Short mmCIF file of C-alpha atoms in Angstrom, two decimals:
data_model
loop_
_atom_site.label_atom_id
_atom_site.label_comp_id
_atom_site.label_asym_id
_atom_site.label_seq_id
_atom_site.Cartn_x
_atom_site.Cartn_y
_atom_site.Cartn_z
CA UNK A 1 42.21 35.56 -63.75
CA UNK A 2 39.92 35.56 -61.60
CA UNK A 3 38.81 39.20 -60.14
CA UNK A 4 40.73 39.61 -56.75
CA UNK A 5 38.23 42.36 -53.90
CA UNK A 6 39.49 43.55 -51.18
CA UNK A 7 37.57 44.22 -47.82
CA UNK A 8 38.84 46.32 -45.07
CA UNK A 9 38.30 45.00 -41.80
CA UNK A 10 38.56 48.26 -39.00
CA UNK A 11 37.99 47.75 -35.40
CA UNK A 12 34.50 47.44 -35.08
CA UNK A 13 33.64 46.52 -38.63
CA UNK A 14 31.02 44.09 -38.15
CA UNK A 15 30.02 42.50 -41.98
CA UNK A 16 33.38 41.80 -43.59
CA UNK A 17 32.44 38.15 -43.56
CA UNK A 18 29.71 38.79 -45.13
CA UNK A 19 31.12 41.20 -47.84
CA UNK A 20 33.54 38.20 -48.45
CA UNK A 21 30.28 35.92 -48.73
CA UNK A 22 28.77 38.46 -50.67
CA UNK A 23 32.09 38.65 -53.23
CA UNK A 24 33.08 35.13 -53.24
CA UNK A 25 29.09 34.26 -54.35
CA UNK A 26 29.84 36.51 -56.58
CA UNK A 27 32.56 34.92 -58.58
CA UNK A 28 35.11 37.10 -57.38
CA UNK A 29 38.23 36.40 -54.87
CA UNK A 30 37.91 38.31 -51.53
CA UNK A 31 41.26 39.27 -50.62
CA UNK A 32 40.93 40.38 -46.54
CA UNK A 33 42.46 43.61 -45.94
CA UNK A 34 43.75 44.99 -42.52
CA UNK A 35 43.55 49.43 -41.21
CA UNK A 36 46.86 49.10 -40.37
CA UNK A 37 48.36 48.00 -43.05
CA UNK A 38 49.42 50.10 -46.21
CA UNK A 39 49.63 47.20 -48.83
CA UNK A 40 46.08 46.78 -50.35
CA UNK A 41 47.77 43.50 -51.88
CA UNK A 42 47.22 44.07 -55.75
CA UNK A 43 43.57 43.72 -55.55
CA UNK A 44 40.95 44.99 -58.48
CA UNK A 45 39.44 46.92 -56.21
CA UNK A 46 38.31 47.40 -52.54
CA UNK A 47 35.20 47.66 -50.31
CA UNK A 48 35.37 49.19 -47.37
CA UNK A 49 32.00 47.22 -44.93
CA UNK A 50 29.47 48.40 -42.41
CA UNK A 51 29.88 47.97 -38.86
CA UNK A 52 31.29 50.59 -36.04
CA UNK A 53 34.18 51.67 -36.59
CA UNK A 54 36.70 52.90 -33.71
CA UNK A 55 32.64 52.65 -31.94
CA UNK A 56 32.14 55.85 -33.50
CA UNK A 57 33.44 58.24 -31.99
CA UNK A 58 33.75 62.43 -32.79
CA UNK A 59 32.14 60.55 -35.86
CA UNK A 60 30.63 57.50 -37.19
CA UNK A 61 34.20 56.86 -40.53
CA UNK A 62 36.38 60.36 -38.88
CA UNK A 63 38.95 58.01 -37.35
CA UNK A 64 38.50 55.37 -40.26
CA UNK A 65 39.42 57.84 -42.32
CA UNK A 66 42.74 58.51 -40.67
CA UNK A 67 44.10 54.73 -41.11
CA UNK A 68 47.08 53.36 -42.79
CA UNK A 69 45.18 51.65 -45.61
CA UNK A 70 42.98 54.29 -46.61
CA UNK A 71 46.61 56.20 -47.52
CA UNK A 72 46.72 54.17 -50.27
CA UNK A 73 42.64 53.89 -50.98
CA UNK A 74 42.51 57.46 -51.57
CA UNK A 75 45.35 57.46 -53.58
CA UNK A 76 44.01 54.32 -56.24
CA UNK A 77 40.84 55.53 -55.96
CA UNK A 78 41.41 59.00 -57.22
CA UNK A 79 43.79 57.26 -60.36
CA UNK A 80 40.82 55.23 -60.53
CA UNK A 81 40.22 52.65 -58.07
CA UNK A 82 36.82 51.26 -57.79
CA UNK A 83 35.52 51.20 -54.10
CA UNK A 84 32.53 50.39 -53.19
CA UNK A 85 31.38 52.17 -49.81
CA UNK A 86 28.50 50.13 -47.22
CA UNK A 87 27.21 52.10 -45.11
CA UNK A 88 29.91 52.64 -41.72
CA UNK A 89 32.38 52.50 -45.44
CA UNK A 90 29.74 54.99 -46.91
CA UNK A 91 30.80 57.47 -43.92
CA UNK A 92 34.64 56.84 -44.49
CA UNK A 93 33.87 57.44 -47.95
CA UNK A 94 32.85 61.64 -47.19
CA UNK A 95 34.90 61.60 -44.31
CA UNK A 96 37.47 61.54 -47.16
CA UNK A 97 36.04 63.65 -49.24
CA UNK A 98 36.05 60.71 -51.61
CA UNK A 99 32.83 61.82 -51.55
CA UNK A 100 30.71 64.98 -51.01
CA UNK A 101 28.12 65.75 -48.17
CA UNK A 102 29.28 64.28 -45.17
CA UNK A 103 26.44 61.35 -42.67
CA UNK A 104 24.10 63.16 -39.57
CA UNK A 105 22.29 61.29 -37.16
CA UNK A 106 18.89 59.44 -38.38
CA UNK A 107 16.15 62.08 -37.48
CA UNK A 108 14.30 60.18 -35.50
CA UNK A 109 17.61 59.41 -33.05
CA UNK A 110 17.05 55.78 -33.17
CA UNK A 111 19.32 52.42 -34.59
CA UNK A 112 16.59 51.61 -37.52
CA UNK A 113 16.35 48.07 -39.04
CA UNK A 114 14.87 47.41 -41.94
CA UNK A 115 14.02 45.51 -45.22
CA UNK A 116 14.67 48.60 -47.58
CA UNK A 117 13.03 49.78 -51.15
CA UNK A 118 15.53 51.62 -53.05
CA UNK A 119 14.94 52.53 -56.71
CA UNK A 120 18.18 53.14 -59.04
CA UNK A 121 19.01 55.86 -60.47
CA UNK A 122 21.94 55.71 -62.18
CA UNK A 123 23.05 52.24 -63.15
CA UNK A 124 25.99 53.36 -65.31
CA UNK A 125 28.83 53.37 -62.83
CA UNK A 126 31.58 50.74 -62.36
CA UNK A 127 29.15 48.64 -59.16
CA UNK A 128 25.90 49.37 -60.94
CA UNK A 129 25.76 48.11 -64.15
CA UNK A 130 23.67 44.87 -63.33
CA UNK A 131 21.10 46.53 -62.74
CA UNK A 132 18.31 49.05 -65.12
CA UNK A 133 17.96 53.52 -63.61
CA UNK A 134 14.21 52.91 -62.80
CA UNK A 135 14.36 49.85 -61.26
CA UNK A 136 13.73 49.10 -57.08
CA UNK A 137 14.62 46.38 -54.96
CA UNK A 138 14.92 45.73 -51.93
CA UNK A 139 17.70 45.67 -49.09
CA UNK A 140 18.68 45.80 -45.95
CA UNK A 141 18.85 48.33 -44.19
CA UNK A 142 21.31 49.67 -40.27
CA UNK A 143 21.95 52.85 -39.27
CA UNK A 144 22.36 54.90 -36.64
CA UNK A 145 23.90 57.67 -38.79
CA UNK A 146 22.85 57.67 -41.39
CA UNK A 147 21.12 61.25 -42.94
CA UNK A 148 22.71 61.98 -45.73
CA UNK A 149 23.32 66.09 -45.79
CA UNK A 150 25.25 68.77 -48.54
CA UNK A 151 24.88 71.67 -49.30
CA UNK A 152 22.05 72.67 -52.11
CA UNK A 153 24.53 74.22 -54.40
CA UNK A 154 26.21 70.08 -54.26
CA UNK A 155 22.97 68.48 -54.22
CA UNK A 156 21.99 70.01 -57.28
CA UNK A 157 25.46 69.11 -59.46
CA UNK A 158 25.03 65.65 -57.72
CA UNK A 159 21.92 65.80 -59.65
CA UNK A 160 22.31 67.37 -62.60
CA UNK A 161 25.65 65.22 -62.66
CA UNK A 162 23.73 61.19 -62.89
CA UNK A 163 25.58 60.52 -59.50
CA UNK A 164 22.96 59.94 -57.62
CA UNK A 165 22.94 55.77 -57.47
CA UNK A 166 19.86 54.96 -55.19
CA UNK A 167 17.05 57.12 -53.54
CA UNK A 168 14.66 55.70 -51.13
CA UNK A 169 11.67 55.15 -52.64
CA UNK A 170 8.44 57.74 -50.67
CA UNK A 171 5.42 55.96 -52.34
CA UNK A 172 4.52 52.88 -49.95
CA UNK A 173 3.89 52.07 -46.51
CA UNK A 174 7.02 52.38 -44.14
CA UNK A 175 5.77 48.72 -42.76
CA UNK A 176 7.08 47.95 -46.26
CA UNK A 177 9.85 49.42 -46.37
CA UNK A 178 8.54 52.43 -48.56
CA UNK A 179 9.62 55.46 -47.24
CA UNK A 180 12.98 58.06 -46.14
CA UNK A 181 14.35 56.09 -43.74
CA UNK A 182 16.55 58.75 -41.69
CA UNK A 183 15.93 62.14 -43.25
CA UNK A 184 18.13 62.70 -45.55
CA UNK A 185 18.14 65.26 -48.19
CA UNK A 186 16.03 65.41 -51.22
CA UNK A 187 15.66 60.90 -50.11
CA UNK A 188 19.28 60.12 -51.01
CA UNK A 189 20.31 56.48 -50.10
CA UNK A 190 23.68 56.52 -52.45
CA UNK A 191 25.98 58.69 -54.25
CA UNK A 192 29.25 58.46 -56.27
CA UNK A 193 32.21 60.09 -57.77
CA UNK A 194 32.11 62.42 -61.25
CA UNK A 195 34.28 59.44 -62.77
CA UNK A 196 32.38 56.63 -61.32
CA UNK A 197 34.84 54.27 -59.79
CA UNK A 198 33.72 55.63 -56.36
CA UNK A 199 30.38 54.83 -54.54
CA UNK A 200 29.28 55.21 -51.49
CA UNK A 201 25.32 53.95 -50.51
CA UNK A 202 23.65 53.14 -46.86
CA UNK A 203 22.01 50.52 -47.33
CA UNK A 204 23.49 46.62 -47.76
CA UNK A 205 23.71 44.65 -50.69
CA UNK A 206 25.81 42.03 -48.89
CA UNK A 207 22.53 40.95 -46.42
CA UNK A 208 20.40 40.62 -50.01
CA UNK A 209 22.83 38.22 -52.08
CA UNK A 210 21.31 34.33 -50.91
CA UNK A 211 17.22 33.81 -50.98
CA UNK A 212 17.61 32.23 -47.77
CA UNK A 213 19.05 34.76 -45.46
CA UNK A 214 18.71 38.94 -45.44
CA UNK A 215 15.24 40.20 -47.91
CA UNK A 216 15.29 35.86 -49.22
CA UNK A 217 16.46 38.01 -53.10
CA UNK A 218 19.12 38.91 -54.29
CA UNK A 219 19.01 42.16 -55.23
CA UNK A 220 21.57 43.07 -53.45
CA UNK A 221 24.12 40.41 -55.61
CA UNK A 222 24.46 42.68 -58.85
CA UNK A 223 27.04 45.47 -56.84
CA UNK A 224 29.35 41.95 -56.89
CA UNK A 225 28.73 40.55 -60.57
CA UNK A 226 28.57 44.79 -61.38
CA UNK A 227 32.41 45.22 -60.46
CA UNK A 228 33.21 41.90 -61.85
CA UNK A 229 31.83 42.94 -65.37
CA UNK A 230 33.35 46.47 -64.76
CA UNK A 231 37.10 44.99 -64.11
CA UNK A 232 36.81 42.74 -67.49
CA UNK A 233 35.61 45.44 -69.22
CA UNK A 234 38.60 46.93 -68.92
#
């Protein structure tokens, strides 16, 4: 039976179709979910895609967090359903307190759009098992409020529990995609919850699934093959 992965569309979502395509390329069935509906249509996992939900009014993700669909997503995530938040989706996950910390404006106060070098720190979450710990990948990045922040106690907890999923590569030239692009604390690009079923990151893996688009590489495809492997194993 084909795995069904829901993709939530909020007002202002930009990457829902790209995410659906990535899911389809990985071999799963993408299921469109609308922000006003609480019904998740019996999906096996959910992706909160990138964009500018509700125009990023108040704070990025602050309004989307209260959409009717999120009531069910939060409930199901706490029960173990895999949930991936990409960029704006990551912001929504922090606003919903499914992931700790928060997102602030980039430290240079500019929107940034570039290919970004990352290091995989945790290859054991539901969304990263097809990577290897320490693997370096190249994923497109585009954000205005991408600076991950948390208090020192939370940061120490994430480090100690292995919940930093991805980190920006600090060495090398910025023109080649290296360096911390937004001032995120401890170069954090993505994190997971304690159970490993909820993952959020700022870069966009759905834009790196085919050789002819995005980075020209397929470094983002393992996100979507990882969840298939996880669902089959379950």
